[in-house]
Amino acid sequence: MNKKLVAALSGGAALMLALTGCSDDSSKKLDDWAKKFCDPAQAQFKKIQDANAAMQTADDGSTDSKKVQQTDSAAFQKISDAYAALAKSLNSAGAPPSDGGEAAQKNAVKELNELSKGYASLKKDVDALDTSDKLKFADGLRDLSNGINKLNQQSEAAFKKLESGDVGKAMAGQKGCQNQNASASPSAAPSKKA
């Protein structure tokens, strides 16, 4: 798998898992809100991590392009489903009890849903790649990584607003939102493709 693609995919998970910071005592309302979102979110973060890991290890340089395509396709579907579930969890949690919380929550839900649609689209794109020519397939994967980077950039602002101030501190105190090493060294898996 292409290094840039893995890094971009990990970036999406890292963006969600970056709902951490230095935790200190927050109000009970904020902690309750964070728990409402973070507890169910933990399973979705794990799905994103696992999908990224599967793609990262899918190609050892001799792996058949069809197998890489199948792995990537399944991973994109899992990531799409996970982002949709995160949007649902965030929507169910409601707005965080803070200044601008409602707008930040609505923006983040919208962005999570957009990420879900974007990864569903990437699944269709990877399914359509020609696996009979390894170089063309690698070029297609590179093109997909550009789409992933674009998705991540679009969502970053909304997350920054959601996780700012006391809300971010409350989320950092919840196990479900703490970094689970999803973004750990994506470049550690060397790319065997051009």
Short mmCIF file of N, CA and C in Angstrom, two decimals:
data_model
loop_
_atom_site.label_atom_id
_atom_site.label_comp_id
_atom_site.label_asym_id
_atom_site.label_seq_id
_atom_site.Cartn_x
_atom_site.Cartn_y
_atom_site.Cartn_z
N MET A 1 0.84 -1.19 0.00
CA MET A 1 0.00 0.00 0.00
C MET A 1 0.88 1.24 0.00
N ASN A 2 0.43 2.19 -0.68
CA ASN A 2 1.11 3.47 -0.82
C ASN A 2 1.23 4.19 0.52
N LYS A 3 2.43 4.67 0.84
CA LYS A 3 2.69 5.34 2.12
C LYS A 3 1.78 6.53 2.35
N LYS A 4 1.59 7.34 1.28
CA LYS A 4 0.75 8.53 1.41
C LYS A 4 -0.69 8.13 1.73
N LEU A 5 -1.16 7.05 1.09
CA LEU A 5 -2.53 6.61 1.32
C LEU A 5 -2.70 6.18 2.77
N VAL A 6 -1.77 5.40 3.28
CA VAL A 6 -1.85 4.94 4.66
C VAL A 6 -1.80 6.14 5.62
N ALA A 7 -0.89 7.07 5.33
CA ALA A 7 -0.77 8.24 6.20
C ALA A 7 -2.05 9.05 6.19
N ALA A 8 -2.65 9.20 5.02
CA ALA A 8 -3.89 9.97 4.93
C ALA A 8 -5.02 9.26 5.68
N LEU A 9 -5.09 7.95 5.52
CA LEU A 9 -6.14 7.20 6.22
C LEU A 9 -5.95 7.30 7.72
N SER A 10 -4.72 7.13 8.15
CA SER A 10 -4.45 7.24 9.57
C SER A 10 -4.76 8.63 10.07
N GLY A 11 -4.58 9.62 9.21
CA GLY A 11 -4.89 11.00 9.58
C GLY A 11 -6.34 11.18 9.95
N GLY A 12 -7.23 10.49 9.21
CA GLY A 12 -8.65 10.59 9.53
C GLY A 12 -8.96 10.04 10.91
N ALA A 13 -8.37 8.89 11.22
CA ALA A 13 -8.57 8.31 12.54
C ALA A 13 -7.92 9.18 13.60
N ALA A 14 -6.74 9.68 13.28
CA ALA A 14 -6.03 10.52 14.26
C ALA A 14 -6.83 11.78 14.56
N LEU A 15 -7.50 12.30 13.53
CA LEU A 15 -8.30 13.50 13.73
C LEU A 15 -9.39 13.24 14.76
N MET A 16 -10.05 12.11 14.63
CA MET A 16 -11.09 11.78 15.60
C MET A 16 -10.49 11.43 16.96
N LEU A 17 -9.38 10.74 16.94
CA LEU A 17 -8.77 10.33 18.19
C LEU A 17 -8.05 11.48 18.89
N ALA A 18 -7.91 12.58 18.19
CA ALA A 18 -7.24 13.74 18.78
C ALA A 18 -8.16 14.50 19.72
N LEU A 19 -9.26 13.90 20.06
CA LEU A 19 -10.18 14.53 21.01
C LEU A 19 -9.63 14.38 22.42
N THR A 20 -8.36 14.61 22.53
CA THR A 20 -7.69 14.50 23.81
C THR A 20 -6.98 15.79 24.12
N GLY A 21 -6.42 15.86 25.26
CA GLY A 21 -5.68 17.03 25.69
C GLY A 21 -5.33 16.82 27.14
N CYS A 22 -4.92 17.84 27.81
CA CYS A 22 -4.63 17.72 29.23
C CYS A 22 -5.95 17.77 29.98
N SER A 23 -6.22 16.71 30.68
CA SER A 23 -7.50 16.63 31.37
C SER A 23 -7.39 17.23 32.78
N ASP A 24 -8.39 18.00 33.13
CA ASP A 24 -8.51 18.43 34.52
C ASP A 24 -10.00 18.43 34.84
N ASP A 25 -10.35 18.71 36.06
CA ASP A 25 -11.75 18.61 36.46
C ASP A 25 -12.62 19.55 35.65
N SER A 26 -13.61 18.99 35.01
CA SER A 26 -14.58 19.76 34.24
C SER A 26 -15.91 19.62 34.95
N SER A 27 -16.85 20.43 34.51
CA SER A 27 -18.16 20.37 35.16
C SER A 27 -18.81 19.01 34.92
N LYS A 28 -19.69 18.62 35.82
CA LYS A 28 -20.37 17.34 35.71
C LYS A 28 -21.15 17.25 34.40
N LYS A 29 -21.77 18.36 34.00
CA LYS A 29 -22.54 18.35 32.75
C LYS A 29 -21.65 18.06 31.55
N LEU A 30 -20.48 18.67 31.52
CA LEU A 30 -19.56 18.42 30.41
C LEU A 30 -19.05 16.98 30.43
N ASP A 31 -18.73 16.48 31.63
CA ASP A 31 -18.26 15.10 31.74
C ASP A 31 -19.35 14.12 31.30
N ASP A 32 -20.59 14.40 31.71
CA ASP A 32 -21.70 13.53 31.31
C ASP A 32 -21.88 13.54 29.80
N TRP A 33 -21.78 14.75 29.22
CA TRP A 33 -21.92 14.85 27.77
C TRP A 33 -20.81 14.07 27.07
N ALA A 34 -19.58 14.26 27.53
CA ALA A 34 -18.44 13.58 26.92
C ALA A 34 -18.59 12.07 27.01
N LYS A 35 -19.07 11.59 28.14
CA LYS A 35 -19.28 10.15 28.32
C LYS A 35 -20.32 9.63 27.33
N LYS A 36 -21.39 10.42 27.13
CA LYS A 36 -22.45 10.03 26.19
C LYS A 36 -21.91 9.83 24.78
N PHE A 37 -20.96 10.68 24.40
CA PHE A 37 -20.38 10.54 23.06
C PHE A 37 -19.24 9.52 23.04
N CYS A 38 -18.35 9.62 23.98
CA CYS A 38 -17.11 8.84 23.92
C CYS A 38 -17.31 7.35 24.15
N ASP A 39 -18.22 6.96 25.03
CA ASP A 39 -18.40 5.53 25.30
C ASP A 39 -18.76 4.75 24.02
N PRO A 40 -19.82 5.17 23.30
CA PRO A 40 -20.12 4.42 22.08
C PRO A 40 -19.11 4.67 20.96
N ALA A 41 -18.42 5.80 21.01
CA ALA A 41 -17.46 6.14 19.96
C ALA A 41 -16.24 5.22 19.99
N GLN A 42 -15.91 4.68 21.14
CA GLN A 42 -14.70 3.87 21.28
C GLN A 42 -14.66 2.71 20.28
N ALA A 43 -15.78 2.02 20.12
CA ALA A 43 -15.83 0.89 19.19
C ALA A 43 -15.61 1.35 17.75
N GLN A 44 -16.10 2.54 17.43
CA GLN A 44 -15.94 3.05 16.07
C GLN A 44 -14.49 3.45 15.81
N PHE A 45 -13.85 4.05 16.81
CA PHE A 45 -12.43 4.39 16.66
C PHE A 45 -11.62 3.12 16.40
N LYS A 46 -11.96 2.04 17.11
CA LYS A 46 -11.25 0.77 16.93
C LYS A 46 -11.45 0.23 15.52
N LYS A 47 -12.67 0.37 14.98
CA LYS A 47 -12.92 -0.10 13.61
C LYS A 47 -12.06 0.67 12.62
N ILE A 48 -11.93 1.98 12.84
CA ILE A 48 -11.11 2.79 11.94
C ILE A 48 -9.64 2.36 12.06
N GLN A 49 -9.18 2.17 13.30
CA GLN A 49 -7.81 1.69 13.53
C GLN A 49 -7.57 0.36 12.81
N ASP A 50 -8.48 -0.58 13.01
CA ASP A 50 -8.32 -1.91 12.43
C ASP A 50 -8.31 -1.86 10.90
N ALA A 51 -9.19 -1.02 10.33
CA ALA A 51 -9.23 -0.88 8.87
C ALA A 51 -7.93 -0.28 8.36
N ASN A 52 -7.43 0.72 9.05
CA ASN A 52 -6.15 1.33 8.66
C ASN A 52 -5.02 0.30 8.74
N ALA A 53 -5.02 -0.48 9.82
CA ALA A 53 -3.97 -1.50 9.99
C ALA A 53 -4.04 -2.54 8.88
N ALA A 54 -5.24 -2.93 8.50
CA ALA A 54 -5.40 -3.93 7.44
C ALA A 54 -4.83 -3.40 6.12
N MET A 55 -5.10 -2.14 5.83
CA MET A 55 -4.58 -1.56 4.60
C MET A 55 -3.07 -1.39 4.67
N GLN A 56 -2.58 -1.05 5.83
CA GLN A 56 -1.15 -0.81 6.00
C GLN A 56 -0.35 -2.08 5.75
N THR A 57 -0.93 -3.21 6.09
CA THR A 57 -0.21 -4.48 5.94
C THR A 57 -0.68 -5.28 4.73
N ALA A 58 -1.55 -4.71 3.91
CA ALA A 58 -2.14 -5.45 2.79
C ALA A 58 -1.15 -5.78 1.70
N ASP A 59 -0.13 -4.97 1.54
CA ASP A 59 0.79 -5.18 0.42
C ASP A 59 2.23 -5.27 0.91
N ASP A 60 2.81 -6.44 0.74
CA ASP A 60 4.21 -6.63 1.13
C ASP A 60 5.14 -6.50 -0.08
N GLY A 61 4.59 -6.02 -1.19
CA GLY A 61 5.39 -5.86 -2.40
C GLY A 61 5.14 -6.95 -3.41
N SER A 62 4.71 -8.11 -2.92
CA SER A 62 4.42 -9.21 -3.83
C SER A 62 2.95 -9.58 -3.82
N THR A 63 2.17 -8.83 -3.05
CA THR A 63 0.75 -9.13 -2.95
C THR A 63 0.05 -8.81 -4.26
N ASP A 64 -0.84 -9.69 -4.66
CA ASP A 64 -1.63 -9.51 -5.86
C ASP A 64 -2.48 -8.24 -5.74
N SER A 65 -2.52 -7.45 -6.81
CA SER A 65 -3.29 -6.19 -6.80
C SER A 65 -4.76 -6.42 -6.46
N LYS A 66 -5.31 -7.53 -6.92
CA LYS A 66 -6.72 -7.84 -6.65
C LYS A 66 -6.94 -8.00 -5.14
N LYS A 67 -5.99 -8.65 -4.47
CA LYS A 67 -6.09 -8.84 -3.02
C LYS A 67 -5.99 -7.49 -2.29
N VAL A 68 -5.07 -6.63 -2.74
CA VAL A 68 -4.93 -5.29 -2.15
C VAL A 68 -6.24 -4.51 -2.35
N GLN A 69 -6.79 -4.63 -3.57
CA GLN A 69 -8.04 -3.94 -3.88
C GLN A 69 -9.16 -4.41 -2.93
N GLN A 70 -9.26 -5.71 -2.73
CA GLN A 70 -10.30 -6.25 -1.85
C GLN A 70 -10.12 -5.77 -0.42
N THR A 71 -8.88 -5.77 0.05
CA THR A 71 -8.58 -5.31 1.41
C THR A 71 -8.95 -3.84 1.57
N ASP A 72 -8.51 -3.02 0.59
CA ASP A 72 -8.79 -1.58 0.65
C ASP A 72 -10.29 -1.30 0.57
N SER A 73 -10.96 -2.01 -0.29
CA SER A 73 -12.40 -1.83 -0.46
C SER A 73 -13.15 -2.12 0.85
N ALA A 74 -12.80 -3.26 1.46
CA ALA A 74 -13.44 -3.62 2.73
C ALA A 74 -13.11 -2.60 3.81
N ALA A 75 -11.87 -2.11 3.82
CA ALA A 75 -11.46 -1.12 4.82
C ALA A 75 -12.21 0.20 4.62
N PHE A 76 -12.32 0.65 3.37
CA PHE A 76 -13.06 1.89 3.11
C PHE A 76 -14.50 1.76 3.58
N GLN A 77 -15.11 0.59 3.37
CA GLN A 77 -16.50 0.39 3.82
C GLN A 77 -16.59 0.46 5.34
N LYS A 78 -15.64 -0.18 6.01
CA LYS A 78 -15.64 -0.15 7.49
C LYS A 78 -15.45 1.27 8.01
N ILE A 79 -14.54 2.02 7.37
CA ILE A 79 -14.30 3.40 7.80
C ILE A 79 -15.53 4.24 7.55
N SER A 80 -16.16 4.06 6.40
CA SER A 80 -17.39 4.79 6.09
C SER A 80 -18.46 4.51 7.13
N ASP A 81 -18.65 3.24 7.45
CA ASP A 81 -19.65 2.85 8.46
C ASP A 81 -19.30 3.43 9.83
N ALA A 82 -18.01 3.43 10.17
CA ALA A 82 -17.59 3.94 11.48
C ALA A 82 -17.85 5.44 11.59
N TYR A 83 -17.54 6.19 10.54
CA TYR A 83 -17.79 7.64 10.59
C TYR A 83 -19.30 7.93 10.68
N ALA A 84 -20.11 7.13 9.98
CA ALA A 84 -21.56 7.30 10.06
C ALA A 84 -22.04 7.03 11.49
N ALA A 85 -21.48 6.00 12.12
CA ALA A 85 -21.86 5.67 13.50
C ALA A 85 -21.38 6.76 14.47
N LEU A 86 -20.20 7.33 14.22
CA LEU A 86 -19.72 8.43 15.05
C LEU A 86 -20.63 9.64 14.94
N ALA A 87 -21.09 9.92 13.73
CA ALA A 87 -22.02 11.03 13.53
C ALA A 87 -23.30 10.79 14.31
N LYS A 88 -23.77 9.55 14.27
CA LYS A 88 -24.99 9.20 15.00
C LYS A 88 -24.79 9.34 16.51
N SER A 89 -23.63 8.89 17.00
CA SER A 89 -23.32 9.01 18.43
C SER A 89 -23.25 10.47 18.86
N LEU A 90 -22.61 11.28 18.04
CA LEU A 90 -22.47 12.69 18.37
C LEU A 90 -23.83 13.39 18.32
N ASN A 91 -24.64 12.99 17.36
CA ASN A 91 -25.99 13.54 17.26
C ASN A 91 -26.82 13.15 18.48
N SER A 92 -26.71 11.90 18.89
CA SER A 92 -27.44 11.41 20.06
C SER A 92 -26.98 12.09 21.34
N ALA A 93 -25.69 12.38 21.43
CA ALA A 93 -25.16 13.03 22.62
C ALA A 93 -25.69 14.45 22.76
N GLY A 94 -26.08 15.03 21.64
CA GLY A 94 -26.58 16.40 21.66
C GLY A 94 -25.43 17.39 21.70
N ALA A 95 -25.78 18.64 21.83
CA ALA A 95 -24.76 19.69 21.87
C ALA A 95 -24.05 19.69 23.21
N PRO A 96 -22.73 19.88 23.21
CA PRO A 96 -22.04 20.00 24.48
C PRO A 96 -22.48 21.26 25.21
N PRO A 97 -22.59 21.19 26.54
CA PRO A 97 -23.05 22.35 27.30
C PRO A 97 -21.94 23.39 27.43
N SER A 98 -21.73 24.13 26.35
CA SER A 98 -20.69 25.16 26.34
C SER A 98 -21.07 26.24 25.33
N ASP A 99 -20.39 27.35 25.39
CA ASP A 99 -20.61 28.42 24.42
C ASP A 99 -20.28 27.90 23.02
N GLY A 100 -21.22 28.05 22.11
CA GLY A 100 -21.00 27.61 20.74
C GLY A 100 -21.06 26.11 20.57
N GLY A 101 -21.48 25.39 21.61
CA GLY A 101 -21.51 23.93 21.56
C GLY A 101 -22.44 23.38 20.51
N GLU A 102 -23.60 24.02 20.36
CA GLU A 102 -24.59 23.52 19.39
C GLU A 102 -24.06 23.63 17.97
N ALA A 103 -23.49 24.77 17.64
CA ALA A 103 -22.94 24.96 16.29
C ALA A 103 -21.78 24.00 16.04
N ALA A 104 -20.91 23.85 17.02
CA ALA A 104 -19.76 22.96 16.87
C ALA A 104 -20.21 21.52 16.68
N GLN A 105 -21.22 21.11 17.45
CA GLN A 105 -21.73 19.74 17.34
C GLN A 105 -22.37 19.52 15.97
N LYS A 106 -23.18 20.47 15.52
CA LYS A 106 -23.84 20.32 14.21
C LYS A 106 -22.81 20.26 13.09
N ASN A 107 -21.79 21.11 13.18
CA ASN A 107 -20.73 21.08 12.16
C ASN A 107 -20.00 19.75 12.17
N ALA A 108 -19.67 19.25 13.35
CA ALA A 108 -18.94 17.99 13.45
C ALA A 108 -19.78 16.83 12.93
N VAL A 109 -21.08 16.81 13.25
CA VAL A 109 -21.97 15.75 12.74
C VAL A 109 -22.00 15.81 11.21
N LYS A 110 -22.13 17.01 10.68
CA LYS A 110 -22.16 17.18 9.23
C LYS A 110 -20.86 16.66 8.61
N GLU A 111 -19.74 17.03 9.22
CA GLU A 111 -18.44 16.61 8.68
C GLU A 111 -18.24 15.10 8.79
N LEU A 112 -18.69 14.50 9.89
CA LEU A 112 -18.59 13.05 10.03
C LEU A 112 -19.42 12.35 8.96
N ASN A 113 -20.61 12.86 8.71
CA ASN A 113 -21.44 12.29 7.65
C ASN A 113 -20.80 12.46 6.28
N GLU A 114 -20.15 13.61 6.07
CA GLU A 114 -19.44 13.84 4.80
C GLU A 114 -18.27 12.87 4.67
N LEU A 115 -17.55 12.64 5.77
CA LEU A 115 -16.46 11.67 5.74
C LEU A 115 -16.99 10.28 5.40
N SER A 116 -18.11 9.92 5.98
CA SER A 116 -18.71 8.62 5.70
C SER A 116 -19.03 8.49 4.21
N LYS A 117 -19.65 9.53 3.64
CA LYS A 117 -19.97 9.51 2.21
C LYS A 117 -18.70 9.49 1.37
N GLY A 118 -17.70 10.25 1.80
CA GLY A 118 -16.44 10.29 1.06
C GLY A 118 -15.76 8.93 1.01
N TYR A 119 -15.74 8.23 2.15
CA TYR A 119 -15.11 6.90 2.16
C TYR A 119 -15.94 5.89 1.38
N ALA A 120 -17.27 6.04 1.36
CA ALA A 120 -18.11 5.18 0.54
C ALA A 120 -17.78 5.40 -0.94
N SER A 121 -17.55 6.65 -1.29
CA SER A 121 -17.17 6.98 -2.67
C SER A 121 -15.79 6.41 -3.00
N LEU A 122 -14.86 6.50 -2.05
CA LEU A 122 -13.53 5.92 -2.27
C LEU A 122 -13.60 4.40 -2.45
N LYS A 123 -14.52 3.76 -1.74
CA LYS A 123 -14.71 2.31 -1.91
C LYS A 123 -15.10 2.02 -3.36
N LYS A 124 -16.05 2.81 -3.88
CA LYS A 124 -16.47 2.61 -5.28
C LYS A 124 -15.29 2.85 -6.22
N ASP A 125 -14.50 3.88 -5.92
CA ASP A 125 -13.35 4.21 -6.76
C ASP A 125 -12.30 3.09 -6.74
N VAL A 126 -12.01 2.55 -5.57
CA VAL A 126 -11.00 1.49 -5.51
C VAL A 126 -11.53 0.22 -6.17
N ASP A 127 -12.84 -0.03 -6.05
CA ASP A 127 -13.44 -1.19 -6.71
C ASP A 127 -13.32 -1.09 -8.24
N ALA A 128 -13.30 0.15 -8.75
CA ALA A 128 -13.24 0.36 -10.20
C ALA A 128 -11.83 0.36 -10.77
N LEU A 129 -10.80 0.32 -9.91
CA LEU A 129 -9.42 0.34 -10.40
C LEU A 129 -9.09 -0.94 -11.16
N ASP A 130 -8.26 -0.77 -12.18
CA ASP A 130 -7.79 -1.89 -12.99
C ASP A 130 -6.66 -2.60 -12.26
N THR A 131 -6.90 -3.83 -11.85
CA THR A 131 -5.88 -4.58 -11.10
C THR A 131 -4.96 -5.40 -12.02
N SER A 132 -5.25 -5.41 -13.32
CA SER A 132 -4.43 -6.22 -14.23
C SER A 132 -3.07 -5.57 -14.49
N ASP A 133 -2.95 -4.28 -14.27
CA ASP A 133 -1.69 -3.56 -14.46
C ASP A 133 -1.27 -2.96 -13.12
N LYS A 134 -0.23 -3.52 -12.52
CA LYS A 134 0.18 -3.12 -11.17
C LYS A 134 0.56 -1.63 -11.08
N LEU A 135 1.20 -1.10 -12.12
CA LEU A 135 1.59 0.31 -12.12
C LEU A 135 0.37 1.23 -12.19
N LYS A 136 -0.58 0.87 -13.07
CA LYS A 136 -1.81 1.67 -13.16
C LYS A 136 -2.58 1.60 -11.84
N PHE A 137 -2.58 0.44 -11.24
CA PHE A 137 -3.27 0.26 -9.97
C PHE A 137 -2.63 1.14 -8.90
N ALA A 138 -1.28 1.15 -8.86
CA ALA A 138 -0.57 1.98 -7.88
C ALA A 138 -0.86 3.45 -8.12
N ASP A 139 -0.92 3.87 -9.39
CA ASP A 139 -1.27 5.26 -9.72
C ASP A 139 -2.68 5.58 -9.24
N GLY A 140 -3.59 4.64 -9.41
CA GLY A 140 -4.97 4.83 -8.95
C GLY A 140 -5.03 5.00 -7.44
N LEU A 141 -4.24 4.22 -6.72
CA LEU A 141 -4.19 4.35 -5.26
C LEU A 141 -3.66 5.72 -4.86
N ARG A 142 -2.65 6.20 -5.59
CA ARG A 142 -2.11 7.53 -5.30
C ARG A 142 -3.19 8.60 -5.48
N ASP A 143 -3.97 8.47 -6.54
CA ASP A 143 -5.06 9.43 -6.77
C ASP A 143 -6.06 9.38 -5.63
N LEU A 144 -6.34 8.20 -5.12
CA LEU A 144 -7.29 8.07 -4.01
C LEU A 144 -6.75 8.75 -2.76
N SER A 145 -5.45 8.72 -2.55
CA SER A 145 -4.89 9.34 -1.35
C SER A 145 -5.13 10.85 -1.37
N ASN A 146 -5.14 11.45 -2.56
CA ASN A 146 -5.45 12.88 -2.65
C ASN A 146 -6.88 13.16 -2.18
N GLY A 147 -7.81 12.28 -2.53
CA GLY A 147 -9.20 12.42 -2.09
C GLY A 147 -9.33 12.29 -0.58
N ILE A 148 -8.56 11.40 -0.01
CA ILE A 148 -8.58 11.21 1.44
C ILE A 148 -8.05 12.45 2.15
N ASN A 149 -6.95 12.98 1.64
CA ASN A 149 -6.40 14.20 2.23
C ASN A 149 -7.41 15.34 2.19
N LYS A 150 -8.13 15.45 1.11
CA LYS A 150 -9.14 16.50 0.97
C LYS A 150 -10.25 16.31 2.00
N LEU A 151 -10.70 15.07 2.18
CA LEU A 151 -11.73 14.79 3.18
C LEU A 151 -11.27 15.19 4.58
N ASN A 152 -10.06 14.85 4.91
CA ASN A 152 -9.54 15.16 6.24
C ASN A 152 -9.41 16.66 6.46
N GLN A 153 -8.99 17.38 5.45
CA GLN A 153 -8.85 18.83 5.58
C GLN A 153 -10.22 19.49 5.80
N GLN A 154 -11.24 18.99 5.12
CA GLN A 154 -12.58 19.56 5.25
C GLN A 154 -13.14 19.38 6.65
N SER A 155 -12.79 18.29 7.30
CA SER A 155 -13.37 18.01 8.61
C SER A 155 -12.60 18.64 9.77
N GLU A 156 -11.36 19.00 9.54
CA GLU A 156 -10.50 19.46 10.62
C GLU A 156 -11.06 20.66 11.39
N ALA A 157 -11.57 21.64 10.68
CA ALA A 157 -12.05 22.86 11.34
C ALA A 157 -13.20 22.57 12.31
N ALA A 158 -14.14 21.75 11.90
CA ALA A 158 -15.29 21.44 12.75
C ALA A 158 -14.84 20.73 14.02
N PHE A 159 -13.88 19.81 13.90
CA PHE A 159 -13.41 19.09 15.08
C PHE A 159 -12.68 20.02 16.03
N LYS A 160 -11.92 20.93 15.47
CA LYS A 160 -11.20 21.86 16.32
C LYS A 160 -12.18 22.69 17.15
N LYS A 161 -13.29 23.08 16.54
CA LYS A 161 -14.30 23.85 17.27
C LYS A 161 -14.95 22.99 18.35
N LEU A 162 -15.26 21.74 18.01
CA LEU A 162 -15.92 20.85 18.96
C LEU A 162 -15.03 20.57 20.16
N GLU A 163 -13.76 20.34 19.92
CA GLU A 163 -12.86 19.90 20.99
C GLU A 163 -12.14 21.04 21.69
N SER A 164 -12.60 22.26 21.46
CA SER A 164 -11.91 23.40 22.09
C SER A 164 -12.32 23.56 23.56
N GLY A 165 -11.45 24.17 24.29
CA GLY A 165 -11.73 24.54 25.68
C GLY A 165 -12.14 23.41 26.59
N ASP A 166 -13.13 23.68 27.42
CA ASP A 166 -13.57 22.72 28.43
C ASP A 166 -14.16 21.45 27.83
N VAL A 167 -14.76 21.56 26.63
CA VAL A 167 -15.34 20.37 25.99
C VAL A 167 -14.22 19.38 25.67
N GLY A 168 -13.13 19.88 25.11
CA GLY A 168 -11.99 19.01 24.80
C GLY A 168 -11.41 18.38 26.05
N LYS A 169 -11.36 19.14 27.12
CA LYS A 169 -10.84 18.58 28.38
C LYS A 169 -11.75 17.48 28.90
N ALA A 170 -13.05 17.70 28.80
CA ALA A 170 -14.00 16.68 29.27
C ALA A 170 -13.87 15.42 28.43
N MET A 171 -13.70 15.59 27.12
CA MET A 171 -13.56 14.43 26.23
C MET A 171 -12.25 13.70 26.52
N ALA A 172 -11.21 14.45 26.81
CA ALA A 172 -9.91 13.84 27.10
C ALA A 172 -9.97 12.94 28.33
N GLY A 173 -10.90 13.23 29.23
CA GLY A 173 -11.02 12.44 30.44
C GLY A 173 -11.80 11.15 30.25
N GLN A 174 -12.37 10.96 29.05
CA GLN A 174 -13.15 9.76 28.79
C GLN A 174 -12.32 8.73 28.04
N LYS A 175 -12.31 7.51 28.55
CA LYS A 175 -11.51 6.45 27.95
C LYS A 175 -11.82 6.27 26.46
N GLY A 176 -13.09 6.36 26.10
CA GLY A 176 -13.49 6.15 24.71
C GLY A 176 -12.93 7.15 23.73
N CYS A 177 -12.52 8.31 24.21
CA CYS A 177 -11.97 9.35 23.33
C CYS A 177 -10.47 9.50 23.47
N GLN A 178 -9.85 8.67 24.28
CA GLN A 178 -8.41 8.78 24.45
C GLN A 178 -7.70 8.07 23.31
N ASN A 179 -6.57 8.60 22.94
CA ASN A 179 -5.79 8.06 21.83
C ASN A 179 -5.50 6.58 22.04
N GLN A 180 -5.84 5.81 21.02
CA GLN A 180 -5.61 4.37 21.08
C GLN A 180 -4.56 3.96 20.07
N ASN A 181 -3.63 4.88 19.78
CA ASN A 181 -2.51 4.63 18.89
C ASN A 181 -2.92 4.28 17.46
N ALA A 182 -4.08 4.81 17.01
CA ALA A 182 -4.50 4.56 15.63
C ALA A 182 -3.54 5.21 14.65
N SER A 183 -2.94 6.29 15.07
CA SER A 183 -2.08 7.00 14.14
C SER A 183 -0.61 6.67 14.35
N ALA A 184 -0.34 5.64 15.12
CA ALA A 184 1.05 5.32 15.45
C ALA A 184 1.83 4.97 14.19
N SER A 185 2.74 5.80 13.86
CA SER A 185 3.75 5.59 12.84
C SER A 185 3.28 4.90 11.57
N PRO A 186 2.39 5.54 10.78
CA PRO A 186 1.96 4.91 9.55
C PRO A 186 3.13 4.71 8.59
N SER A 187 4.16 5.53 8.69
CA SER A 187 5.29 5.39 7.79
C SER A 187 6.20 4.22 8.18
N ALA A 188 5.90 3.57 9.31
CA ALA A 188 6.72 2.43 9.73
C ALA A 188 6.54 1.26 8.77
N ALA A 189 5.40 1.22 8.08
CA ALA A 189 5.21 0.17 7.08
C ALA A 189 5.73 0.67 5.76
N PRO A 190 6.88 0.16 5.31
CA PRO A 190 7.47 0.70 4.10
C PRO A 190 6.62 0.41 2.87
N SER A 191 6.55 1.38 1.99
CA SER A 191 5.80 1.22 0.75
C SER A 191 6.63 0.42 -0.23
N LYS A 192 6.03 -0.60 -0.79
CA LYS A 192 6.72 -1.40 -1.79
C LYS A 192 6.32 -0.98 -3.20
N LYS A 193 5.36 -0.03 -3.26
CA LYS A 193 4.89 0.43 -4.56
C LYS A 193 5.57 1.71 -4.96
N ALA A 194 5.50 1.99 -6.23
CA ALA A 194 6.09 3.23 -6.75
C ALA A 194 5.33 4.43 -6.23
#
